[in-house]
């Protein structure tokens, strides 16, 4: 299967080598978020701070930056499960939050998840734009997590969409990432994301910050 054909999940995770993960925080979370996507990482950390709960599942973990910095609920020992298709990401994120003794599961977010339990929060930050297909295809991930949510769970995250205003530099980098299969978000829109969430969850909030769509949903 080729990158961008709507089914190949390999391409969206393959880039996360130890070398790339080593510069990810500085280039993506520092430079790109502020100057290209116009969504400073502080906004994403705020999303974690507001929505992360003690029994947390994070899918597409990268370097674990937000998990490391998030304000976990006081007085409760967090129980954290990390899911990623890429072993380097799992290694980097789990080492970073070793103090929380996370459980690691190597799995594809678009396939049924080998997980049980009732998670009180699920973070999907900057994962959807790595997944192949359009938002209705990617929304399979919401179907995959629904059976393992606690009744009062929050599902939250952010993803780069391509329907809003963006700078020339952002446009060029999006084209490059899509050509290489690092991102597959040519047709991703905030409206499609909102529709996919509303079809599955009772309470949904979706908003735009620069080129990024942020969301919070509850059953
Ligand atoms: C852009 S990074 C996001 C990292 C982190 N959540 C953040 O916000 O900084 C995307 C992560 O998703 C993972 N990933 C990509 N495709 C995946 C898939 N199909 N299933 C599970 N993880 C995937 C990558 O390996 C990588 O760790």
PDB file of C-alpha atoms in Angstrom, residues 12-216:
ATOM      1  CA  UNK A  12       2.256   8.140   9.636  1.00  0.00           C
ATOM      2  CA  UNK A  13       4.359   6.561  12.367  1.00  0.00           C
ATOM      3  CA  UNK A  14       7.533   5.565  10.480  1.00  0.00           C
ATOM      4  CA  UNK A  15       9.206   8.948  10.816  1.00  0.00           C
ATOM      5  CA  UNK A  16       9.445   8.740  14.625  1.00  0.00           C
ATOM      6  CA  UNK A  17      13.010   7.467  14.908  1.00  0.00           C
ATOM      7  CA  UNK A  18      15.030   8.222  18.056  1.00  0.00           C
ATOM      8  CA  UNK A  19      16.701  11.029  16.068  1.00  0.00           C
ATOM      9  CA  UNK A  20      13.400  12.663  15.083  1.00  0.00           C
ATOM     10  CA  UNK A  21      12.015  12.228  18.590  1.00  0.00           C
ATOM     11  CA  UNK A  22      15.171  13.936  19.840  1.00  0.00           C
ATOM     12  CA  UNK A  23      14.313  17.146  17.982  1.00  0.00           C
ATOM     13  CA  UNK A  24      10.503  16.825  18.126  1.00  0.00           C
ATOM     14  CA  UNK A  25       9.956  18.992  21.191  1.00  0.00           C
ATOM     15  CA  UNK A  26      12.103  21.833  19.874  1.00  0.00           C
ATOM     16  CA  UNK A  27      10.978  21.759  16.227  1.00  0.00           C
ATOM     17  CA  UNK A  28       7.318  20.696  16.449  1.00  0.00           C
ATOM     18  CA  UNK A  29       6.213  21.721  19.917  1.00  0.00           C
ATOM     19  CA  UNK A  30       8.456  24.775  20.124  1.00  0.00           C
ATOM     20  CA  UNK A  31       8.923  26.280  16.654  1.00  0.00           C
ATOM     21  CA  UNK A  32       6.164  24.821  14.431  1.00  0.00           C
ATOM     22  CA  UNK A  33       3.306  25.137  16.897  1.00  0.00           C
ATOM     23  CA  UNK A  34       4.026  28.794  17.568  1.00  0.00           C
ATOM     24  CA  UNK A  35       5.203  30.066  14.194  1.00  0.00           C
ATOM     25  CA  UNK A  36       3.682  27.723  11.565  1.00  0.00           C
ATOM     26  CA  UNK A  37       0.510  26.228  13.015  1.00  0.00           C
ATOM     27  CA  UNK A  38      -0.109  29.289  15.211  1.00  0.00           C
ATOM     28  CA  UNK A  39      -1.177  27.149  18.147  1.00  0.00           C
ATOM     29  CA  UNK A  40       1.425  27.549  20.900  1.00  0.00           C
ATOM     30  CA  UNK A  41       2.031  24.382  22.888  1.00  0.00           C
ATOM     31  CA  UNK A  42       0.788  26.204  26.009  1.00  0.00           C
ATOM     32  CA  UNK A  43      -2.742  25.915  24.513  1.00  0.00           C
ATOM     33  CA  UNK A  44      -2.314  22.164  24.174  1.00  0.00           C
ATOM     34  CA  UNK A  45      -0.925  21.839  27.672  1.00  0.00           C
ATOM     35  CA  UNK A  46      -3.970  23.746  28.910  1.00  0.00           C
ATOM     36  CA  UNK A  47      -6.137  21.144  27.135  1.00  0.00           C
ATOM     37  CA  UNK A  48      -4.339  18.385  29.045  1.00  0.00           C
ATOM     38  CA  UNK A  49      -4.511  20.272  32.342  1.00  0.00           C
ATOM     39  CA  UNK A  50      -8.277  20.714  32.025  1.00  0.00           C
ATOM     40  CA  UNK A  51      -9.167  17.235  30.857  1.00  0.00           C
ATOM     41  CA  UNK A  52      -6.668  14.676  32.032  1.00  0.00           C
ATOM     42  CA  UNK A  53      -8.024  12.303  34.687  1.00  0.00           C
ATOM     43  CA  UNK A  54      -6.387   9.764  36.986  1.00  0.00           C
ATOM     44  CA  UNK A  55      -7.106   6.708  34.785  1.00  0.00           C
ATOM     45  CA  UNK A  56      -5.723   7.969  31.500  1.00  0.00           C
ATOM     46  CA  UNK A  57      -5.166   6.418  28.087  1.00  0.00           C
ATOM     47  CA  UNK A  58      -2.926   8.286  25.639  1.00  0.00           C
ATOM     48  CA  UNK A  59      -2.788   7.219  21.999  1.00  0.00           C
ATOM     49  CA  UNK A  60      -0.023   8.494  19.696  1.00  0.00           C
ATOM     50  CA  UNK A  61       2.386   9.452  22.466  1.00  0.00           C
ATOM     51  CA  UNK A  62       5.450  10.925  20.707  1.00  0.00           C
ATOM     52  CA  UNK A  63       7.943  12.138  23.296  1.00  0.00           C
ATOM     53  CA  UNK A  64       5.415  12.258  26.158  1.00  0.00           C
ATOM     54  CA  UNK A  65       5.879  16.025  26.539  1.00  0.00           C
ATOM     55  CA  UNK A  66       2.304  16.823  27.563  1.00  0.00           C
ATOM     56  CA  UNK A  67       1.999  13.763  29.815  1.00  0.00           C
ATOM     57  CA  UNK A  68       5.156  14.865  31.577  1.00  0.00           C
ATOM     58  CA  UNK A  69       3.981  18.435  32.102  1.00  0.00           C
ATOM     59  CA  UNK A  70       0.259  17.945  32.670  1.00  0.00           C
ATOM     60  CA  UNK A  71      -1.361  18.792  36.002  1.00  0.00           C
ATOM     61  CA  UNK A  72      -2.642  15.401  37.093  1.00  0.00           C
ATOM     62  CA  UNK A  73      -5.583  15.365  39.524  1.00  0.00           C
ATOM     63  CA  UNK A  74      -4.313  16.012  43.049  1.00  0.00           C
ATOM     64  CA  UNK A  75      -4.436  13.261  45.627  1.00  0.00           C
ATOM     65  CA  UNK A  76      -4.801  10.374  43.161  1.00  0.00           C
ATOM     66  CA  UNK A  77      -2.004   8.216  41.792  1.00  0.00           C
ATOM     67  CA  UNK A  78      -2.362   8.403  37.982  1.00  0.00           C
ATOM     68  CA  UNK A  79      -2.758   5.088  36.161  1.00  0.00           C
ATOM     69  CA  UNK A  80      -1.519   5.705  32.622  1.00  0.00           C
ATOM     70  CA  UNK A  81      -1.651   3.508  29.527  1.00  0.00           C
ATOM     71  CA  UNK A  82       0.353   4.514  26.451  1.00  0.00           C
ATOM     72  CA  UNK A  83      -0.619   3.229  23.001  1.00  0.00           C
ATOM     73  CA  UNK A  84       1.484   3.793  19.890  1.00  0.00           C
ATOM     74  CA  UNK A  85       2.286   1.882  16.736  1.00  0.00           C
ATOM     75  CA  UNK A  86       5.915   2.970  17.004  1.00  0.00           C
ATOM     76  CA  UNK A  87       8.154   1.340  19.622  1.00  0.00           C
ATOM     77  CA  UNK A  88      10.521   4.361  19.683  1.00  0.00           C
ATOM     78  CA  UNK A  89       7.665   6.641  20.745  1.00  0.00           C
ATOM     79  CA  UNK A  90       6.555   4.209  23.432  1.00  0.00           C
ATOM     80  CA  UNK A  91      10.108   4.003  24.718  1.00  0.00           C
ATOM     81  CA  UNK A  92      10.648   7.782  24.745  1.00  0.00           C
ATOM     82  CA  UNK A  93       7.306   8.643  26.372  1.00  0.00           C
ATOM     83  CA  UNK A  94       7.408   5.870  28.959  1.00  0.00           C
ATOM     84  CA  UNK A  95      10.966   6.773  29.972  1.00  0.00           C
ATOM     85  CA  UNK A  96       9.930  10.397  30.349  1.00  0.00           C
ATOM     86  CA  UNK A  97       7.049   9.602  32.683  1.00  0.00           C
ATOM     87  CA  UNK A  98       8.688   6.608  34.358  1.00  0.00           C
ATOM     88  CA  UNK A  99       7.642   8.127  37.708  1.00  0.00           C
ATOM     89  CA  UNK A 100       4.031   7.260  36.761  1.00  0.00           C
ATOM     90  CA  UNK A 101       4.903   3.639  35.859  1.00  0.00           C
ATOM     91  CA  UNK A 102       2.924   3.706  32.593  1.00  0.00           C
ATOM     92  CA  UNK A 103       1.754   0.573  30.841  1.00  0.00           C
ATOM     93  CA  UNK A 104       2.828   0.431  27.170  1.00  0.00           C
ATOM     94  CA  UNK A 105       0.834  -1.183  24.384  1.00  0.00           C
ATOM     95  CA  UNK A 106       2.118  -1.275  20.804  1.00  0.00           C
ATOM     96  CA  UNK A 107      -0.985  -1.131  18.634  1.00  0.00           C
ATOM     97  CA  UNK A 108      -2.532   0.552  15.620  1.00  0.00           C
ATOM     98  CA  UNK A 109      -5.127   3.150  16.636  1.00  0.00           C
ATOM     99  CA  UNK A 110      -7.255   2.292  13.598  1.00  0.00           C
ATOM    100  CA  UNK A 111      -7.588  -1.366  14.590  1.00  0.00           C
ATOM    101  CA  UNK A 112      -9.599  -2.722  17.538  1.00  0.00           C
ATOM    102  CA  UNK A 113      -7.522  -1.906  20.625  1.00  0.00           C
ATOM    103  CA  UNK A 114      -6.198  -4.799  22.748  1.00  0.00           C
ATOM    104  CA  UNK A 115      -7.375  -3.032  25.895  1.00  0.00           C
ATOM    105  CA  UNK A 116      -9.992  -3.512  28.556  1.00  0.00           C
ATOM    106  CA  UNK A 117     -11.112  -1.276  31.351  1.00  0.00           C
ATOM    107  CA  UNK A 118     -12.853   2.000  31.804  1.00  0.00           C
ATOM    108  CA  UNK A 119     -10.582   4.938  31.227  1.00  0.00           C
ATOM    109  CA  UNK A 120     -11.610   8.292  32.669  1.00  0.00           C
ATOM    110  CA  UNK A 121      -9.711  10.280  30.037  1.00  0.00           C
ATOM    111  CA  UNK A 122      -8.266   9.603  26.598  1.00  0.00           C
ATOM    112  CA  UNK A 123      -5.746  11.911  24.919  1.00  0.00           C
ATOM    113  CA  UNK A 124      -5.441  11.901  21.127  1.00  0.00           C
ATOM    114  CA  UNK A 125      -3.097  14.791  20.616  1.00  0.00           C
ATOM    115  CA  UNK A 126      -1.667  15.335  17.112  1.00  0.00           C
ATOM    116  CA  UNK A 127      -2.591  11.770  16.161  1.00  0.00           C
ATOM    117  CA  UNK A 128      -5.461  12.202  13.691  1.00  0.00           C
ATOM    118  CA  UNK A 129      -3.391  14.163  11.169  1.00  0.00           C
ATOM    119  CA  UNK A 130      -0.922  11.224  11.065  1.00  0.00           C
ATOM    120  CA  UNK A 131      -3.628   8.708  10.191  1.00  0.00           C
ATOM    121  CA  UNK A 132      -4.502   7.845   6.580  1.00  0.00           C
ATOM    122  CA  UNK A 133      -7.781   8.703   4.903  1.00  0.00           C
ATOM    123  CA  UNK A 134     -10.274  11.449   5.592  1.00  0.00           C
ATOM    124  CA  UNK A 135     -11.876  12.309   8.920  1.00  0.00           C
ATOM    125  CA  UNK A 136     -14.771   9.822   8.475  1.00  0.00           C
ATOM    126  CA  UNK A 137     -12.144   7.045   8.002  1.00  0.00           C
ATOM    127  CA  UNK A 138     -10.089   8.209  10.958  1.00  0.00           C
ATOM    128  CA  UNK A 139     -13.184   8.375  13.177  1.00  0.00           C
ATOM    129  CA  UNK A 140     -12.880   4.590  13.555  1.00  0.00           C
ATOM    130  CA  UNK A 141     -10.592   5.500  16.428  1.00  0.00           C
ATOM    131  CA  UNK A 142     -13.554   6.985  18.320  1.00  0.00           C
ATOM    132  CA  UNK A 143     -15.468   3.732  17.773  1.00  0.00           C
ATOM    133  CA  UNK A 144     -12.442   1.817  19.054  1.00  0.00           C
ATOM    134  CA  UNK A 145     -12.212   3.758  22.314  1.00  0.00           C
ATOM    135  CA  UNK A 146     -15.924   4.053  23.118  1.00  0.00           C
ATOM    136  CA  UNK A 147     -16.241   0.565  24.677  1.00  0.00           C
ATOM    137  CA  UNK A 148     -13.375   1.279  27.090  1.00  0.00           C
ATOM    138  CA  UNK A 149     -14.572   4.627  28.432  1.00  0.00           C
ATOM    139  CA  UNK A 150     -15.880   5.267  31.932  1.00  0.00           C
ATOM    140  CA  UNK A 151     -19.376   6.832  31.909  1.00  0.00           C
ATOM    141  CA  UNK A 152     -17.964  10.287  32.764  1.00  0.00           C
ATOM    142  CA  UNK A 153     -14.842  10.047  30.587  1.00  0.00           C
ATOM    143  CA  UNK A 154     -13.346  12.891  28.573  1.00  0.00           C
ATOM    144  CA  UNK A 155     -11.882  12.327  25.118  1.00  0.00           C
ATOM    145  CA  UNK A 156      -9.681  15.195  24.028  1.00  0.00           C
ATOM    146  CA  UNK A 157      -6.938  16.240  21.670  1.00  0.00           C
ATOM    147  CA  UNK A 158      -5.935  18.368  18.739  1.00  0.00           C
ATOM    148  CA  UNK A 159      -5.182  17.865  15.082  1.00  0.00           C
ATOM    149  CA  UNK A 160      -3.918  20.031  12.237  1.00  0.00           C
ATOM    150  CA  UNK A 161      -6.694  20.697   9.732  1.00  0.00           C
ATOM    151  CA  UNK A 162      -6.369  22.180   6.272  1.00  0.00           C
ATOM    152  CA  UNK A 163      -9.555  24.171   5.809  1.00  0.00           C
ATOM    153  CA  UNK A 164      -8.671  27.267   7.826  1.00  0.00           C
ATOM    154  CA  UNK A 165      -6.427  30.268   7.179  1.00  0.00           C
ATOM    155  CA  UNK A 166      -2.744  29.442   7.126  1.00  0.00           C
ATOM    156  CA  UNK A 167       0.551  31.046   6.281  1.00  0.00           C
ATOM    157  CA  UNK A 168       2.524  30.307   3.119  1.00  0.00           C
ATOM    158  CA  UNK A 169       5.200  28.545   5.187  1.00  0.00           C
ATOM    159  CA  UNK A 170       2.557  26.361   6.867  1.00  0.00           C
ATOM    160  CA  UNK A 171       1.096  25.544   3.452  1.00  0.00           C
ATOM    161  CA  UNK A 172       4.493  24.438   2.115  1.00  0.00           C
ATOM    162  CA  UNK A 173       5.291  22.258   5.139  1.00  0.00           C
ATOM    163  CA  UNK A 174       1.832  20.638   5.008  1.00  0.00           C
ATOM    164  CA  UNK A 175       2.380  19.824   1.326  1.00  0.00           C
ATOM    165  CA  UNK A 176       5.780  18.302   2.094  1.00  0.00           C
ATOM    166  CA  UNK A 177       4.519  16.239   5.058  1.00  0.00           C
ATOM    167  CA  UNK A 178       1.560  14.973   3.018  1.00  0.00           C
ATOM    168  CA  UNK A 179       3.788  14.065   0.071  1.00  0.00           C
ATOM    169  CA  UNK A 180       6.004  12.043   2.404  1.00  0.00           C
ATOM    170  CA  UNK A 181       3.074  10.427   4.241  1.00  0.00           C
ATOM    171  CA  UNK A 182       4.155  11.929   7.579  1.00  0.00           C
ATOM    172  CA  UNK A 183       0.759  13.638   7.677  1.00  0.00           C
ATOM    173  CA  UNK A 184      -2.421  12.694   5.804  1.00  0.00           C
ATOM    174  CA  UNK A 185      -4.674  15.648   6.345  1.00  0.00           C
ATOM    175  CA  UNK A 186      -5.234  17.182   2.923  1.00  0.00           C
ATOM    176  CA  UNK A 187      -9.009  16.825   3.285  1.00  0.00           C
ATOM    177  CA  UNK A 188      -9.332  17.118   7.077  1.00  0.00           C
ATOM    178  CA  UNK A 189     -11.728  19.873   8.140  1.00  0.00           C
ATOM    179  CA  UNK A 190     -12.934  21.142  11.475  1.00  0.00           C
ATOM    180  CA  UNK A 191     -16.539  20.598  10.371  1.00  0.00           C
ATOM    181  CA  UNK A 192     -15.887  16.918   9.568  1.00  0.00           C
ATOM    182  CA  UNK A 193     -14.180  16.448  12.918  1.00  0.00           C
ATOM    183  CA  UNK A 194     -17.109  18.034  14.743  1.00  0.00           C
ATOM    184  CA  UNK A 195     -19.584  15.874  12.803  1.00  0.00           C
ATOM    185  CA  UNK A 196     -17.645  12.664  13.537  1.00  0.00           C
ATOM    186  CA  UNK A 197     -17.535  13.456  17.254  1.00  0.00           C
ATOM    187  CA  UNK A 198     -21.187  14.526  17.431  1.00  0.00           C
ATOM    188  CA  UNK A 199     -22.253  11.273  15.788  1.00  0.00           C
ATOM    189  CA  UNK A 200     -20.627   9.358  18.648  1.00  0.00           C
ATOM    190  CA  UNK A 201     -20.627  11.507  21.792  1.00  0.00           C
ATOM    191  CA  UNK A 202     -23.291  13.421  23.720  1.00  0.00           C
ATOM    192  CA  UNK A 203     -21.228  16.489  24.559  1.00  0.00           C
ATOM    193  CA  UNK A 204     -18.772  17.854  22.031  1.00  0.00           C
ATOM    194  CA  UNK A 205     -16.700  21.014  21.871  1.00  0.00           C
ATOM    195  CA  UNK A 206     -14.475  21.729  18.858  1.00  0.00           C
ATOM    196  CA  UNK A 207     -12.620  24.959  18.243  1.00  0.00           C
ATOM    197  CA  UNK A 208      -9.841  26.387  16.108  1.00  0.00           C
ATOM    198  CA  UNK A 209      -6.507  27.802  17.205  1.00  0.00           C
ATOM    199  CA  UNK A 210      -4.510  28.823  14.122  1.00  0.00           C
ATOM    200  CA  UNK A 211      -4.338  25.790  11.828  1.00  0.00           C
ATOM    201  CA  UNK A 212      -5.223  23.399  14.629  1.00  0.00           C
ATOM    202  CA  UNK A 213      -8.622  22.000  15.639  1.00  0.00           C
ATOM    203  CA  UNK A 214      -8.912  21.248  19.365  1.00  0.00           C
ATOM    204  CA  UNK A 215     -11.648  19.048  20.787  1.00  0.00           C
ATOM    205  CA  UNK A 216     -13.178  17.704  23.963  1.00  0.00           C
TER     206      UNK A 216
END
